[in-house]
PDB file of C-alpha atoms in Angstrom:
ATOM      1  CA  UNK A   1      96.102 109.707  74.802  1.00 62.00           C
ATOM      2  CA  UNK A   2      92.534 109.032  73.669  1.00 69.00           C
ATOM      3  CA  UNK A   3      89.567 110.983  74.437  1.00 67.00           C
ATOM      4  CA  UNK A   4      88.366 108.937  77.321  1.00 67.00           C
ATOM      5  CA  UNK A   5      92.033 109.873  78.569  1.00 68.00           C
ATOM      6  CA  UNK A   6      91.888 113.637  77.981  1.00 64.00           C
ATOM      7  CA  UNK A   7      88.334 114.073  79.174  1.00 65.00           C
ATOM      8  CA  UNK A   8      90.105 112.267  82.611  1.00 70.00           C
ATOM      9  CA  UNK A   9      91.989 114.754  82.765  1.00 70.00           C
ATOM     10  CA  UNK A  10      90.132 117.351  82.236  1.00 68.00           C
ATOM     11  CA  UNK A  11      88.231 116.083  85.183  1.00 73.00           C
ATOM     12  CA  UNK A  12      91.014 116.293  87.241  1.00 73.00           C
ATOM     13  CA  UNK A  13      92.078 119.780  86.166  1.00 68.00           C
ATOM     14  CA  UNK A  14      88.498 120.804  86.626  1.00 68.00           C
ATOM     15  CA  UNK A  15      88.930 119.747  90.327  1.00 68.00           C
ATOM     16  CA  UNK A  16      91.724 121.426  90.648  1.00 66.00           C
ATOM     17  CA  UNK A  17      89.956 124.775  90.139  1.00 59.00           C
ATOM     18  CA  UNK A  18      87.192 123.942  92.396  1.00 58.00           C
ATOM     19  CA  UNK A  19      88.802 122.142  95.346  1.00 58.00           C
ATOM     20  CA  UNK A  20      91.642 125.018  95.353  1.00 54.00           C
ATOM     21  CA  UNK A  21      89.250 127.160  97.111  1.00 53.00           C
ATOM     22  CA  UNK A  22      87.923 124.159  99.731  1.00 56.00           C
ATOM     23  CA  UNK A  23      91.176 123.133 100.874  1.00 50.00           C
ATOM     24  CA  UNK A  24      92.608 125.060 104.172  1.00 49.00           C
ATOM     25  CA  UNK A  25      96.043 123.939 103.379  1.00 59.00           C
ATOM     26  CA  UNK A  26      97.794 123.638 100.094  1.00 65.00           C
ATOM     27  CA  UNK A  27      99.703 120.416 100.462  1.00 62.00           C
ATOM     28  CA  UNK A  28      96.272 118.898 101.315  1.00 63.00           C
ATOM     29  CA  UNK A  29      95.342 120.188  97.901  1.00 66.00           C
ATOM     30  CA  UNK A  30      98.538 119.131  96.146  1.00 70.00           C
ATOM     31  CA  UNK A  31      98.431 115.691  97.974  1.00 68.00           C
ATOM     32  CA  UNK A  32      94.761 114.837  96.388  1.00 69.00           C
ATOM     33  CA  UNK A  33      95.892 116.271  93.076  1.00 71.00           C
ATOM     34  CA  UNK A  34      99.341 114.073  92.776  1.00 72.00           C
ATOM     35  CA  UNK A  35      97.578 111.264  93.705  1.00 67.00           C
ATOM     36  CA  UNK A  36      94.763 110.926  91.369  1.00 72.00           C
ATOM     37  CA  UNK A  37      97.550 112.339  88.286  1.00 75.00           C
ATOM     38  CA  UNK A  38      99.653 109.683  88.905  1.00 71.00           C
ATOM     39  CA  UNK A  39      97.404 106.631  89.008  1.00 67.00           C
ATOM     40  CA  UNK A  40      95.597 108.489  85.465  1.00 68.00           C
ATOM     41  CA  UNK A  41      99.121 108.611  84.151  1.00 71.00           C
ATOM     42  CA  UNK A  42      99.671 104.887  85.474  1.00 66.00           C
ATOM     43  CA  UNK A  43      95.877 103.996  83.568  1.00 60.00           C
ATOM     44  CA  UNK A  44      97.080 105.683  79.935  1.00 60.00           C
ATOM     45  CA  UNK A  45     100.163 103.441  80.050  1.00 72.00           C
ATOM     46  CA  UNK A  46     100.504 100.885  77.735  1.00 65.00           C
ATOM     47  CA  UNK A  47     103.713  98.663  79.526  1.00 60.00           C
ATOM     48  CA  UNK A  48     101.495  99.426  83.276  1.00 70.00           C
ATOM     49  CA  UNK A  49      99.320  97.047  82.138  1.00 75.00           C
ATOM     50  CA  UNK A  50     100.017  95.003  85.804  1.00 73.00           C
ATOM     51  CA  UNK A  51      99.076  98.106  88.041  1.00 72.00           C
ATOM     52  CA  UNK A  52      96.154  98.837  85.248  1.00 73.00           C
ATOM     53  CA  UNK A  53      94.881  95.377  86.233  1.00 79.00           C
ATOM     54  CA  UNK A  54      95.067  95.174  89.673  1.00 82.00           C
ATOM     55  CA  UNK A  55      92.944  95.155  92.540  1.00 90.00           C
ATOM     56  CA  UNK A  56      94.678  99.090  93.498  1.00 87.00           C
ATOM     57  CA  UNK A  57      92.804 100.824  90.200  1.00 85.00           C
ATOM     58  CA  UNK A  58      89.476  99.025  91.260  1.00 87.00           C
ATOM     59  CA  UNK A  59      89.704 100.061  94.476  1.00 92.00           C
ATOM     60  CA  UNK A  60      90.804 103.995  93.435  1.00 87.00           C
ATOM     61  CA  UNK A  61      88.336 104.787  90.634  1.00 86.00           C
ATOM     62  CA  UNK A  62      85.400 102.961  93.240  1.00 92.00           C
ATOM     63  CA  UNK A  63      86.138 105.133  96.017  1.00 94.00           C
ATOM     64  CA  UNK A  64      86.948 108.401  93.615  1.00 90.00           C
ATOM     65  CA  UNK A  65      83.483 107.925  91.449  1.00 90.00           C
ATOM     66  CA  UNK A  66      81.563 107.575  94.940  1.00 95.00           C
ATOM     67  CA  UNK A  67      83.350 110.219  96.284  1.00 93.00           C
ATOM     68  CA  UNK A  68      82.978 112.789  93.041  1.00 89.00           C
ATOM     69  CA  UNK A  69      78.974 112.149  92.318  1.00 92.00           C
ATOM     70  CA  UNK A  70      78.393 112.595  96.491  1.00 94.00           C
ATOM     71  CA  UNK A  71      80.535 115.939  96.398  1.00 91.00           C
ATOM     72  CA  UNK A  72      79.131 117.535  92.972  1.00 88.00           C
ATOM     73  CA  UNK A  73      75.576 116.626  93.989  1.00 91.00           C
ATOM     74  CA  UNK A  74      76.121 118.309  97.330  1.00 93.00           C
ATOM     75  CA  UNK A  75      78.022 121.480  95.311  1.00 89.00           C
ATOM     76  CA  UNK A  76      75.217 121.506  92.896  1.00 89.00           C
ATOM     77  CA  UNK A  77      72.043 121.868  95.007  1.00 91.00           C
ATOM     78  CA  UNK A  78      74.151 124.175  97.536  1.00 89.00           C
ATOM     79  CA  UNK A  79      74.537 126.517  94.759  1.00 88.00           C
ATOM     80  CA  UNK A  80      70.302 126.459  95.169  1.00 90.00           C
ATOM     81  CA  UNK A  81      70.484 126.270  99.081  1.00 88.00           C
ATOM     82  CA  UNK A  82      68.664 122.736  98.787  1.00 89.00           C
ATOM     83  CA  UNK A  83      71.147 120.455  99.918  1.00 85.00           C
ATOM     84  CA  UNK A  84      69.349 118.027 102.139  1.00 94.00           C
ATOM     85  CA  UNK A  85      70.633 117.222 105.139  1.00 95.00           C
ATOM     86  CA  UNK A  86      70.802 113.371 104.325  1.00 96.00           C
ATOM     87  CA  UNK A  87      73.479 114.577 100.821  1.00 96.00           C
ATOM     88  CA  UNK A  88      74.684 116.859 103.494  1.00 95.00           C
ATOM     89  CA  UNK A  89      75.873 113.980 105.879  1.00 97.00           C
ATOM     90  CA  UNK A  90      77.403 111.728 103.006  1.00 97.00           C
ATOM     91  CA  UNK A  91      79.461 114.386 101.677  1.00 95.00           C
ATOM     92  CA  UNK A  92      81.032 114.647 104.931  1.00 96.00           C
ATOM     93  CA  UNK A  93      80.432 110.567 106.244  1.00 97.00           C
ATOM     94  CA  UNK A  94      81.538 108.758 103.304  1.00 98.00           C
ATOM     95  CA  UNK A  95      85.272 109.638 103.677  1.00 96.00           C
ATOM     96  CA  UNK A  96      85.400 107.889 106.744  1.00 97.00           C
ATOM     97  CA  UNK A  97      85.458 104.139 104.849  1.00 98.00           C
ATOM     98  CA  UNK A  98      86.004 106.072 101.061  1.00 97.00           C
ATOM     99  CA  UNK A  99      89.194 108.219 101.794  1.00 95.00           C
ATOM    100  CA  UNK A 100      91.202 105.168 103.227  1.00 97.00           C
ATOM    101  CA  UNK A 101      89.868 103.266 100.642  1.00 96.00           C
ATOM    102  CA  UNK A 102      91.171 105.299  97.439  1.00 92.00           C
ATOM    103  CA  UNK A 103      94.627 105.783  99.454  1.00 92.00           C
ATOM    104  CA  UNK A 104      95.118 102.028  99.015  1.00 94.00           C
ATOM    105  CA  UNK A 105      94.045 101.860  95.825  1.00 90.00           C
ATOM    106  CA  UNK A 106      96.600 104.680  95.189  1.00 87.00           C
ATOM    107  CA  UNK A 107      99.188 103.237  97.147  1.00 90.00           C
ATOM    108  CA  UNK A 108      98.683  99.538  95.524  1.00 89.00           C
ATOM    109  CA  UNK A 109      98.458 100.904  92.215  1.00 85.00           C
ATOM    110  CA  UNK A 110     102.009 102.771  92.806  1.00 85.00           C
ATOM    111  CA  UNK A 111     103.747 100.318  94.099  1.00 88.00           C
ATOM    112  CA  UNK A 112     102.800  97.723  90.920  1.00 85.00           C
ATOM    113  CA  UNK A 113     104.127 100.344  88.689  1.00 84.00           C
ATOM    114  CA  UNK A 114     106.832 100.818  90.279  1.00 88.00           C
ATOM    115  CA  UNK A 115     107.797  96.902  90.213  1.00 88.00           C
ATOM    116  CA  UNK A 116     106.950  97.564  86.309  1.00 86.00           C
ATOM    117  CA  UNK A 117     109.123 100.047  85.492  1.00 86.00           C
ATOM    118  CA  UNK A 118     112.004  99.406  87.973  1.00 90.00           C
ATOM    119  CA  UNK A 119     114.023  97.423  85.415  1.00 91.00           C
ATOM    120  CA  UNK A 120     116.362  99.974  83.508  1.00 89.00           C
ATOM    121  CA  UNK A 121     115.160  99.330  79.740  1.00 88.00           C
ATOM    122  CA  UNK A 122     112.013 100.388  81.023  1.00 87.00           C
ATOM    123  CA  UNK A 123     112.834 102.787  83.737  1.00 88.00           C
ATOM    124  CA  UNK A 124     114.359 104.764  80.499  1.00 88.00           C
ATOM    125  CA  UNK A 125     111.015 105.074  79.051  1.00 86.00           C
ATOM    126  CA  UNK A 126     109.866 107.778  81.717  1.00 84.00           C
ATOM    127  CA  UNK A 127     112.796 109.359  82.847  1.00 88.00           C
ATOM    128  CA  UNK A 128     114.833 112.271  81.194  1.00 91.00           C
ATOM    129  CA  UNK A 129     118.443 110.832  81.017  1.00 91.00           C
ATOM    130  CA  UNK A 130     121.760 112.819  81.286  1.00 92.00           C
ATOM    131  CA  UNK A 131     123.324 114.766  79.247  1.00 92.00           C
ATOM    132  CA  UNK A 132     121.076 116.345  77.443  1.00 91.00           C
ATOM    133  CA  UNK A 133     120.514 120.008  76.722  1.00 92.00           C
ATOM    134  CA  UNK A 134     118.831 121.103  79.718  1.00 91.00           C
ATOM    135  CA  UNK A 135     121.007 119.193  81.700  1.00 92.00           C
ATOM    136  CA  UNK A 136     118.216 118.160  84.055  1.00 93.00           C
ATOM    137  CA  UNK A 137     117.498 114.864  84.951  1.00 93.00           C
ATOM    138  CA  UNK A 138     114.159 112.708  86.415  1.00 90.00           C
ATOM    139  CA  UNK A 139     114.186 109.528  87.201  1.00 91.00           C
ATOM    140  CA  UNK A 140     110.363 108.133  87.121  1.00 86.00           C
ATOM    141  CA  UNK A 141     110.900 105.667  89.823  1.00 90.00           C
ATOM    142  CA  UNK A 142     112.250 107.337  92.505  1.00 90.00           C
ATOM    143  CA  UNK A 143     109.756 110.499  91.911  1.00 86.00           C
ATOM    144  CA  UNK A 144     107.302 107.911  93.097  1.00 86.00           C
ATOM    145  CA  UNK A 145     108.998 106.919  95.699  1.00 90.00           C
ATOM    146  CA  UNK A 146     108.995 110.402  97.245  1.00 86.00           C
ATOM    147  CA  UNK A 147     104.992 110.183  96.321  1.00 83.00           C
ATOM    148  CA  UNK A 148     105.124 107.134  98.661  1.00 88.00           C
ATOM    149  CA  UNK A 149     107.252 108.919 101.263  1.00 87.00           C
ATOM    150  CA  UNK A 150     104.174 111.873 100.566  1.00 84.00           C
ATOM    151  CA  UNK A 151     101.664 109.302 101.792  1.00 88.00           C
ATOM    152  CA  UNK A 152     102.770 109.683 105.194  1.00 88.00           C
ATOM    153  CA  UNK A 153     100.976 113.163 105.544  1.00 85.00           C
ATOM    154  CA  UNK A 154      97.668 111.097 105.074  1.00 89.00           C
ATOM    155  CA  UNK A 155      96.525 111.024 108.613  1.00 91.00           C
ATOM    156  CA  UNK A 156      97.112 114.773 109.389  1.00 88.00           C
ATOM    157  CA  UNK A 157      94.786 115.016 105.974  1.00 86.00           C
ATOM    158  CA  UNK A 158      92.106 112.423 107.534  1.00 93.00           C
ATOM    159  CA  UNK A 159      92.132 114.093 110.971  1.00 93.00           C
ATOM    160  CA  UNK A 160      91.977 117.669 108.864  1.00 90.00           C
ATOM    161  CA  UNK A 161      88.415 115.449 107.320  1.00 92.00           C
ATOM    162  CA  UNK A 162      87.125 114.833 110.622  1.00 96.00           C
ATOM    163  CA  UNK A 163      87.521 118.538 111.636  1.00 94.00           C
ATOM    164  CA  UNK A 164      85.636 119.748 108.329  1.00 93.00           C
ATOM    165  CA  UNK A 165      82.975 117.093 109.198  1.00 96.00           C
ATOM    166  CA  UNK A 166      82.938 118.236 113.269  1.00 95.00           C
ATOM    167  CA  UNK A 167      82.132 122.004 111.655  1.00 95.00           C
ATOM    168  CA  UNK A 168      79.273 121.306 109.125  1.00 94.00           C
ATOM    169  CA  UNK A 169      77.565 118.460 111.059  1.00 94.00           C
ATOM    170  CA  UNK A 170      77.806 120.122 114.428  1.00 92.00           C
ATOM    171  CA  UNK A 171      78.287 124.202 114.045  1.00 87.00           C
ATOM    172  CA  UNK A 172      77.919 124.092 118.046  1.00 83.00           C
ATOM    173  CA  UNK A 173      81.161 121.788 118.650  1.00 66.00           C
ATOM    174  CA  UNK A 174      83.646 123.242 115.758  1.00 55.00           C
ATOM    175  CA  UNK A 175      84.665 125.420 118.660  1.00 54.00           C
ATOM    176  CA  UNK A 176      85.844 122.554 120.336  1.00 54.00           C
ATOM    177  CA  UNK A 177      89.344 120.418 118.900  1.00 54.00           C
ATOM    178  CA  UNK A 178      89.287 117.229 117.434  1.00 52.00           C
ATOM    179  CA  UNK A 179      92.273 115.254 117.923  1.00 51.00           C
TER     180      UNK A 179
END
């Protein structure tokens, strides 16, 4: 991995400590977290080069790098009580259009990489074969097609948005349920 590739994940780990303590449920945490490993993991791969290239990884890093600078501006000047209403309202508006948006970026960029490395001489490459001496076994594909099946918790996530969104924008209303 180069440094571009480390500092990524740094990034990543780094959001890990901070959105830990945001998120009211812990698969929505490990959701956000799987998603944005995999499609680094799927960006430091040499034979990905297909899913590296396609429209999936623009789409992902577009709605992630909107999505980061709107969040750690809003974190920052919170941490002075200045967060202007305007940040205030994009932190908690953009997701509507930018949370769908990275999903199928995630989703396309999966699903390339999974046409990739579904032939077995390449398959090999990122799975731990039997026997060996932990006599464990992980087959890379089909680990991301239980990511896939993981996708299907995105609109409980999205509606979860919309409550966080109900609470900050309108404090009067978060009494009230948003289906």
């Amino acid at each position: 991995m180069t440094i571009t590739d480390n500092a990524v994940l740094i990034e990543v780990l780094s959001k890990t400590s901070v959105t830990i303590n945001l998120y009211a449920s812990v698969i929505i945490f490990v959701f956000g977290v799987v998603g944005n490993t995999l499609n680094i993991f799927v960006l430091t791969q040499r034979t990905l080069r297909s899913a590296q290239h396609s429209i999936g990884i623009l789409l992902a890093v577009t709605a992630w790098s909107i999505t980061e600078i709107i969040r750690y501006g809003y974190y920052a000047l919170n941490l002075f009580q200045t967060s202007p209403q305007l940040l205030t309202w994009c932190r908690y508006s953009f997701f509507i259009v930018l949370y769908p948006l990275g999903v199928t970026g995630e989703l396309v960029t999966i699903v390339k990489a999974m046409r990739t490395i579904y032939p077995e001489s390449v398959r090999n490459r990122y799975s731990i074969l039997l026997p060996n001496k932990l006599n464990f076994g992980f087959d890379y594909f089909y680990f991301l097609v239980v990511v896939l099946l993981a996708y299907t918790y995105f609109p409980t996530m999205f509606k979860h948005m919309f409550t966080q969104r109900a609470k900050t924008l309108n404090p009067s209303s978060s009494s009230k349920k948003v289906n």
